[in-house]
Each structure stands twice: as structure tokens, then as C-alpha cells.
Amino acid sequence: MREFAGMCWLKKFGRELVLIGLGGVALSGLFACREPNAIQKETRFIMGTVCTIQIPGPPAVARRAMAGRRAVREAVEKAFARLEECDQKFSVFIPSSPVCRFNQQGIPIDDPEIVALIAQACEVSRLSQGAFDITVYPLVELWGFYSGKPRRPAPEEIAAARGKIGWQHLVITNGQVTKKNAAVQIDLGAIAKGYAVDAAMQVLLQNGIHDALIEAGGDIFALGQRNQKPWKIGIRHPRQPGLLDTLEVSDRAIATSGDYEQFFIADGARYHHIFDPRTGYPATNLMSVTVIGANATLADAWSTALFVLGLEKGMKLVEEGAVRAEVLMLTSQGRALSSPGLKTIPGP
Ligand code: ADP
Ligand code: MG
């Protein structure tokens, strides 16, 4: 782990910079810096958040011998359709989704794609010793983050919700997910957006696009290059205007979890939407965690897991190799620390 000297280089990179680090609805306008040569850049509201696909300008397209604008448009359309498909499968809000039916009626999940994602989530739970747990649904609901009316519940209510939580209650056998405890409900909110980004990225690749930036609510995949240079990604500071860091990446996923995405203040304390399943309260050690890895599914899951684990335990897992990614953490006291392999763009 190393101390990280954050700085704000927004002016330096001007229009080239892509900003991340702000989830949910507030994401709109993140691409404040317009891509002058973009032949296709589109934003849609999917999975309860802002999703953007950007294909860089003509030089890259010519280099990859693309069939032209229409082919790019079709590929982007298919990638958005894939994001929509992920929403239909993983949503806790769409009554017909397999996840909703599992939660409300106890109907086993047998869609191979969902079963595989739940298995991946359980592996992160195991490695993080339960800091990451998709059975947190009763807590997210209790604290009012789904109703849009967040509130601080009474300790007895929190204790009751905690009784329904535990990823070990999920059973994955013969290609099916069932639950040992009927009260258990799952919430893939900390991993599904990353998965959807990976899935959309695969669609672009299958359709001949090798350079693109795909984003869903703060989870990014930077595919290939932007006009023959790595993508430049700015990570927002959770409390101040400007940037915590700037990264140059190619074929890398970047996911950020923070206490500034969905939160409310009560009696001077900040309560947000990432819960420590062991206490039933929002995790308090960090302001934000950014994970840079090979795939967005795991970057998404680990950004949430490390956020709950906090600096010491989280960095230990990273240094032991369990996470297989680079990370940047900002403590609640404002200290920025990164894993040794994290490469940032040199300051001005
Ligand atoms: P965001 O989705 O806002 O980008 P995250 O990826 O960190 O941020 O996911 C937060 C969501 O994950 C919460 O809204 C909730 O649905 C779910 N969640 C909260 N705490 C946990 C946890 N400890 N483990 C797994 N999922 C969680
Ligand atoms: Mg996450």
C-alpha cells in the first residue's frame, strides 16, 4: 500500500478526459467533456442508472477497417439491448425477473447466466469473509433506499433484518439456486451493473468494435484505445470538486463504490447504501474505493466488498492477491492510498 497524493488535473486534460466515480441518477453529465471525433456516443437510462456507450472517432475506425457508421450504430444498438436484457434478468424491481420471483415466491433460479453470476458473488463473499453479501436486500429495503424515502431504522428492526441475511443460506446445485431460509432475498445491485458492462463489451467485440468506452452507473470498461492512445479516466473526489486521480487505461474495467452516491444525513451523520452485513449499518471506514481490473463484474463486486472491509483488511486482501486488481481507497479522514501497481498519469 502506498500513500497517494491526489490532485486535480481536470484543466490539463480538458476535453479528452472522461469522468467517473459518481453513481446513480447523478451520473448524467459525467461526460462533461465532449468527444469531438466521436462517431457514436449515446446515453440511455437502464438498470436505474445512466448508461453510456462511446465509440471513438474515425481514425480508430479506419484502423480497424470498420464497415462504416451504420455498422457502428447497429453494434451500439445491440450492446444497449444486452444492457436491457441484463436489467430484465437481474432487477429486484421487475416482477417477472427471475431474481424477483426468487425473492418473493421462492422460485428457484435456473437461468445459467444468473446462476453463474450468483456463484461469482458467493466467491467474493467467501474471499471477503462475508463483507460482500448479495443477501443484504432486507437491509437495503429497511433503510428505505428502494422506496426513495431513506430513514434510520430502530435497532430492533435492524436486528430483525440481519436475521434474514447470510450468503450461506443460498444453495447452488445442479445448475439451480435455491434458499435454505425462506426469508432470504437477494440483491445483485453491487455486481450486476459490472456484469452488464462486460456483457455489452462482448457484444461490441463480436460486432467488430475494438475501441469503445462503456459505462453503467460508475462502472466502466475501457476497450482498446481512444484515437490510438489509452483512455484517460478521471475519478471524482467524493467531497471536493475536481479529481482524486486520473488513470490511463486500455482493456481495463474500472468500478467505484462510494458513500456519496446514495445517502442521507440524520443528526449530523451520513448514512449511505453500502451496508456492513455483520452490523446492519452502512460501512464507515472509507469514502470511496476504485478498483481497476480485467473485468467489470469483479471490479464492481470488489469495489463494494473493499468498501465494507475498510483500509487495513481490504488492502491486505489486495496485497495477498485475492482481488487480482489495482485499487485506490480514500479513507473517511481523507487519506488516499493505492495498491503498489497502480499507475497514474504524472502530475503537471
Ligand atoms: P452503486 O451501485 O451505487 O454503484 P455499489 O456497486 O457499491 O454501488 O453497490 C451498492 C448496492 O449494492 C446497494 O445499493 C445494495 O443494493 C447492494 N449492497 C449494499 N451493501 C452490500 C454488501 N455488503 N454486499 C453486496 N451488496 C451490497
Ligand atoms: Mg459494486
XYZ file of C-alpha atoms and ligand atoms in Angstrom:
376
model
C 0.000 0.000 0.000
C 1.281 3.474 -0.683
C 0.245 6.962 0.253
C -1.327 8.621 -2.702
C -1.017 12.310 -3.494
C -4.316 13.174 -5.145
C -4.520 16.121 -7.459
C -6.861 17.852 -9.777
C -5.822 17.795 -13.399
C -9.128 18.491 -14.992
C -7.873 21.634 -16.689
C -4.841 19.900 -18.073
C -6.746 17.247 -19.981
C -9.681 19.410 -20.836
C -11.924 17.818 -23.402
C -10.124 14.494 -23.555
C -10.990 13.427 -20.071
C -13.766 11.067 -19.105
C -15.023 11.349 -15.559
C -16.246 8.535 -13.380
C -16.936 7.958 -9.755
C -20.486 9.134 -9.314
C -23.194 6.508 -9.434
C -26.931 6.538 -9.868
C -29.010 9.224 -11.441
C -26.466 11.885 -10.615
C -24.262 10.394 -13.306
C -25.879 12.330 -16.107
C -23.474 14.938 -17.357
C -20.437 12.932 -16.352
C -19.186 13.068 -19.896
C -18.980 16.774 -19.491
C -16.017 16.782 -21.833
C -17.386 16.145 -25.296
C -15.557 13.776 -27.579
C -15.012 15.860 -30.699
C -14.376 12.957 -33.071
C -16.886 10.517 -31.654
C -18.864 8.891 -34.398
C -21.220 7.383 -31.903
C -21.926 8.363 -28.335
C -25.194 7.573 -26.719
C -26.665 7.675 -23.243
C -29.741 5.777 -22.050
C -31.353 5.190 -18.690
C -31.158 1.449 -17.950
C -30.883 -0.554 -14.694
C -31.956 2.524 -12.765
C -28.897 4.430 -13.869
C -27.252 6.288 -16.711
C -25.548 4.057 -19.271
C -23.265 5.453 -21.960
C -21.526 3.863 -24.904
C -18.947 5.851 -26.744
C -17.065 4.804 -29.872
C -14.085 6.992 -30.673
C -13.538 8.861 -33.868
C -12.793 7.981 -37.474
C -9.041 7.276 -37.185
C -9.653 4.315 -34.911
C -12.494 3.147 -37.083
C -10.387 3.287 -40.209
C -7.616 1.440 -38.417
C -9.951 -1.396 -37.542
C -11.421 -1.458 -41.065
C -14.922 -0.878 -39.814
C -17.768 -1.177 -42.287
C -18.877 2.355 -41.516
C -21.229 4.367 -39.416
C -24.235 2.118 -39.913
C -22.349 -0.945 -38.656
C -21.221 1.025 -35.610
C -24.778 2.165 -34.940
C -26.064 -1.388 -35.181
C -23.379 -2.684 -32.843
C -24.159 0.008 -30.287
C -27.864 -0.782 -30.560
C -27.161 -4.462 -29.868
C -24.956 -3.551 -26.898
C -27.745 -1.427 -25.399
C -30.179 -4.314 -25.988
C -27.813 -6.514 -23.977
C -27.821 -3.993 -21.113
C -31.646 -4.040 -21.211
C -31.614 -7.835 -21.173
C -29.398 -7.808 -18.068
C -31.842 -5.458 -16.363
C -34.754 -7.805 -17.146
C -32.852 -10.716 -15.625
C -31.253 -9.185 -12.563
C -33.688 -6.486 -11.441
C -35.293 -6.620 -7.996
C -37.990 -4.265 -9.279
C -39.303 -6.024 -12.401
C -41.867 -8.557 -11.044
C -41.211 -11.045 -13.861
C -37.435 -11.098 -13.322
C -36.070 -14.429 -12.040
C -34.473 -12.546 -9.123
C -37.807 -11.001 -8.129
C -39.595 -14.350 -8.381
C -36.864 -15.951 -6.254
C -37.200 -13.211 -3.654
C -40.960 -13.038 -3.488
C -42.126 -16.558 -4.299
C -39.056 -18.663 -3.593
C -38.981 -19.929 -7.190
C -35.512 -21.433 -7.821
C -33.283 -19.611 -10.295
C -32.193 -21.834 -13.176
C -31.126 -19.302 -15.824
C -27.461 -20.331 -16.337
C -26.316 -16.726 -16.662
C -27.880 -15.697 -13.338
C -26.739 -18.867 -11.574
C -23.168 -18.196 -12.730
C -23.311 -14.583 -11.541
C -24.645 -15.627 -8.132
C -21.828 -18.182 -7.903
C -19.288 -15.421 -8.630
C -20.912 -13.218 -5.982
C -20.683 -16.037 -3.426
C -16.992 -16.484 -4.229
C -16.392 -12.790 -3.436
C -18.406 -13.320 -0.209
C -16.160 -16.217 0.718
C -12.932 -14.325 -0.036
C -14.145 -11.202 1.780
C -15.432 -13.239 4.721
C -18.975 -12.014 4.259
C -18.254 -8.299 3.769
C -19.782 -8.749 0.323
C -23.168 -10.431 0.568
C -25.952 -10.305 -2.035
C -28.496 -11.316 0.622
C -28.384 -7.740 2.013
C -31.693 -6.991 0.275
C -33.754 -6.784 3.540
C -31.333 -4.143 4.859
C -31.384 -2.014 1.703
C -35.177 -2.121 1.785
C -35.417 -1.439 5.529
C -33.216 1.643 5.280
C -35.565 2.946 2.586
C -33.125 3.112 -0.300
C -35.587 1.371 -2.611
C -38.649 3.401 -1.666
C -36.789 6.648 -2.240
C -37.515 7.616 1.382
C -34.332 6.720 3.240
C -34.614 6.616 7.047
C -32.670 5.392 10.065
C -34.449 2.256 11.369
C -34.775 1.282 15.034
C -32.129 -1.155 16.369
C -34.777 -3.910 16.728
C -35.714 -3.539 13.065
C -32.058 -3.812 12.074
C -31.633 -6.911 14.232
C -34.699 -8.497 12.589
C -33.362 -7.754 9.081
C -29.945 -9.151 9.977
C -31.645 -12.432 10.865
C -32.579 -12.840 7.181
C -29.045 -12.247 5.893
C -26.309 -14.728 5.043
C -24.954 -15.857 1.698
C -24.511 -19.357 3.158
C -28.327 -19.653 3.026
C -28.031 -19.806 -0.769
C -27.603 -23.269 -2.269
C -26.179 -23.708 -5.770
C -26.590 -27.259 -7.050
C -27.430 -28.880 -10.384
C -27.497 -25.516 -12.131
C -30.073 -24.098 -9.726
C -30.063 -21.544 -6.939
C -32.390 -22.269 -4.031
C -32.532 -20.930 -0.462
C -32.329 -22.738 2.837
C -34.190 -19.967 4.627
C -37.444 -18.750 3.026
C -36.877 -15.191 4.309
C -33.669 -14.775 2.284
C -33.810 -12.277 -0.581
C -31.047 -11.294 -2.933
C -29.914 -8.018 -4.430
C -27.382 -8.052 -7.259
C -27.019 -4.252 -7.194
C -23.333 -4.415 -6.298
C -22.312 -6.741 -9.133
C -24.946 -6.731 -11.916
C -24.023 -3.371 -13.437
C -20.429 -4.533 -13.811
C -21.634 -7.781 -15.346
C -23.847 -5.879 -17.774
C -20.895 -3.704 -18.817
C -18.804 -6.824 -19.534
C -21.702 -8.348 -21.477
C -22.177 -5.194 -23.582
C -18.430 -5.061 -24.210
C -18.530 -8.637 -25.550
C -21.348 -7.666 -27.912
C -19.286 -4.777 -29.297
C -16.289 -7.068 -29.813
C -18.449 -9.674 -31.570
C -19.646 -6.908 -33.871
C -16.162 -5.811 -34.869
C -15.707 -2.895 -32.488
C -12.410 -2.965 -30.659
C -12.300 0.568 -29.266
C -15.097 1.788 -27.007
C -15.950 3.152 -23.615
C -18.932 1.554 -21.894
C -20.293 2.887 -18.649
C -23.194 1.947 -16.401
C -23.638 3.948 -13.214
C -19.955 4.433 -12.473
C -18.796 1.019 -13.720
C -16.655 1.309 -16.832
C -14.968 -0.854 -19.395
C -12.366 0.979 -21.471
C -11.991 -1.194 -24.541
C -8.944 -0.731 -26.747
C -7.941 2.841 -27.322
C -9.252 6.284 -27.943
C -7.766 7.503 -31.195
C -4.586 5.432 -30.765
C -3.985 6.424 -27.176
C -5.149 4.826 -23.921
C -8.417 6.066 -22.490
C -7.997 8.738 -19.834
C -10.370 8.254 -16.946
C -10.828 10.816 -14.196
C -12.005 9.663 -10.782
C -14.055 12.207 -8.948
C -13.210 13.309 -5.462
C -16.126 12.279 -3.223
C -16.259 15.570 -1.341
C -14.498 18.220 -3.402
C -14.980 19.496 -6.907
C -12.346 18.085 -9.245
C -10.473 14.832 -9.348
C -8.949 12.380 -6.946
C -6.921 10.750 -9.669
C -6.520 10.249 -13.394
C -5.793 6.895 -14.986
C -4.666 5.877 -18.448
C -6.159 2.525 -19.310
C -6.689 0.152 -22.184
C -8.754 -3.037 -21.986
C -9.424 -2.447 -18.317
C -12.512 -2.230 -16.143
C -12.892 0.473 -13.504
C -15.523 0.485 -10.776
C -16.040 2.892 -7.905
C -18.133 2.485 -4.754
C -18.634 5.467 -2.505
C -20.622 6.903 0.357
C -21.638 9.858 -1.821
C -23.771 8.054 -4.380
C -26.933 7.432 -2.376
C -27.026 8.852 1.120
C -28.908 10.938 3.634
C -27.797 12.922 6.666
C -29.551 12.474 10.029
C -28.412 14.164 13.249
C -25.186 15.171 11.543
C -24.267 11.598 10.499
C -24.085 10.332 6.921
C -25.975 7.134 6.104
C -25.481 5.548 2.687
C -26.416 2.464 0.676
C -23.422 0.151 1.204
C -24.030 -1.996 4.265
C -21.796 -3.985 6.519
C -23.863 -7.202 6.627
C -22.388 -8.010 10.034
C -23.677 -4.855 11.733
C -26.674 -3.908 9.612
C -25.373 -0.323 9.371
C -23.660 1.463 6.484
C -19.910 0.772 6.411
C -17.994 3.720 7.818
C -14.272 3.315 7.145
C -13.978 4.740 3.669
C -15.364 7.466 1.426
C -14.626 5.670 -1.811
C -12.913 2.668 -3.349
C -11.936 2.398 -7.003
C -10.948 -0.976 -8.451
C -9.113 -1.336 -11.771
C -9.139 -4.877 -13.118
C -9.550 -7.152 -16.089
C -13.316 -7.420 -15.886
C -16.080 -5.125 -14.734
C -18.070 -7.833 -12.926
C -15.340 -8.438 -10.380
C -14.257 -4.786 -10.264
C -17.844 -3.894 -9.334
C -18.149 -6.609 -6.688
C -14.755 -5.892 -5.173
C -15.261 -2.139 -5.014
C -18.277 -2.820 -2.779
C -16.528 -5.589 -0.805
C -13.425 -3.479 -0.136
C -15.562 -0.511 0.797
C -17.103 -2.649 3.559
C -13.793 -4.215 4.621
C -12.078 -0.860 5.019
C -8.458 0.158 4.533
C -6.436 -2.365 6.542
C -8.348 -5.564 5.826
C -9.106 -4.513 2.274
C -5.504 -3.680 1.344
C -4.343 -6.901 2.963
C -6.592 -8.912 0.634
C -5.355 -6.910 -2.358
C -1.711 -7.447 -1.391
C -2.317 -11.182 -0.832
C -3.582 -11.407 -4.417
C -7.202 -12.330 -3.629
C -8.608 -9.373 -5.541
C -6.389 -9.544 -8.638
C -6.793 -5.839 -9.361
C -5.313 -2.464 -8.504
C -7.170 -0.266 -6.046
C -7.375 3.303 -4.844
C -9.006 3.936 -1.468
C -9.971 7.186 0.186
C -10.443 6.927 3.947
C -13.170 8.810 5.792
C -10.390 11.078 7.103
C -9.459 11.953 3.518
C -6.264 9.868 3.208
C -5.780 8.414 -0.273
C -3.935 5.102 -0.563
C -3.286 2.901 -3.546
C -2.002 -0.584 -4.266
C 1.670 -0.587 -5.383
C 0.893 -1.420 -9.026
C -1.498 1.447 -9.652
C -0.176 3.679 -12.414
C -1.439 7.202 -12.529
C -0.662 9.901 -15.025
C 2.218 12.078 -13.773
C 1.148 15.405 -12.348
C 1.634 18.717 -14.119
P -23.507 1.592 -6.916
O -24.424 0.503 -7.367
O -24.207 2.736 -6.294
O -22.528 1.976 -7.961
P -22.156 -0.477 -5.449
O -21.658 -1.177 -6.641
O -21.213 -0.386 -4.309
O -22.622 0.990 -5.752
O -23.468 -1.244 -4.997
C -24.267 -0.799 -3.953
C -25.526 -1.635 -3.919
O -25.182 -2.986 -3.590
C -26.521 -1.195 -2.881
O -27.469 -0.319 -3.430
C -27.166 -2.505 -2.478
O -28.163 -2.833 -3.398
C -26.050 -3.512 -2.623
N -25.234 -3.716 -1.403
C -25.126 -2.903 -0.310
N -24.261 -3.409 0.585
C -23.800 -4.590 0.052
C -22.881 -5.598 0.504
N -22.247 -5.506 1.671
N -22.663 -6.654 -0.315
C -23.288 -6.777 -1.501
N -24.172 -5.875 -1.968
C -24.417 -4.786 -1.225
Mg -20.201 -2.673 -6.707
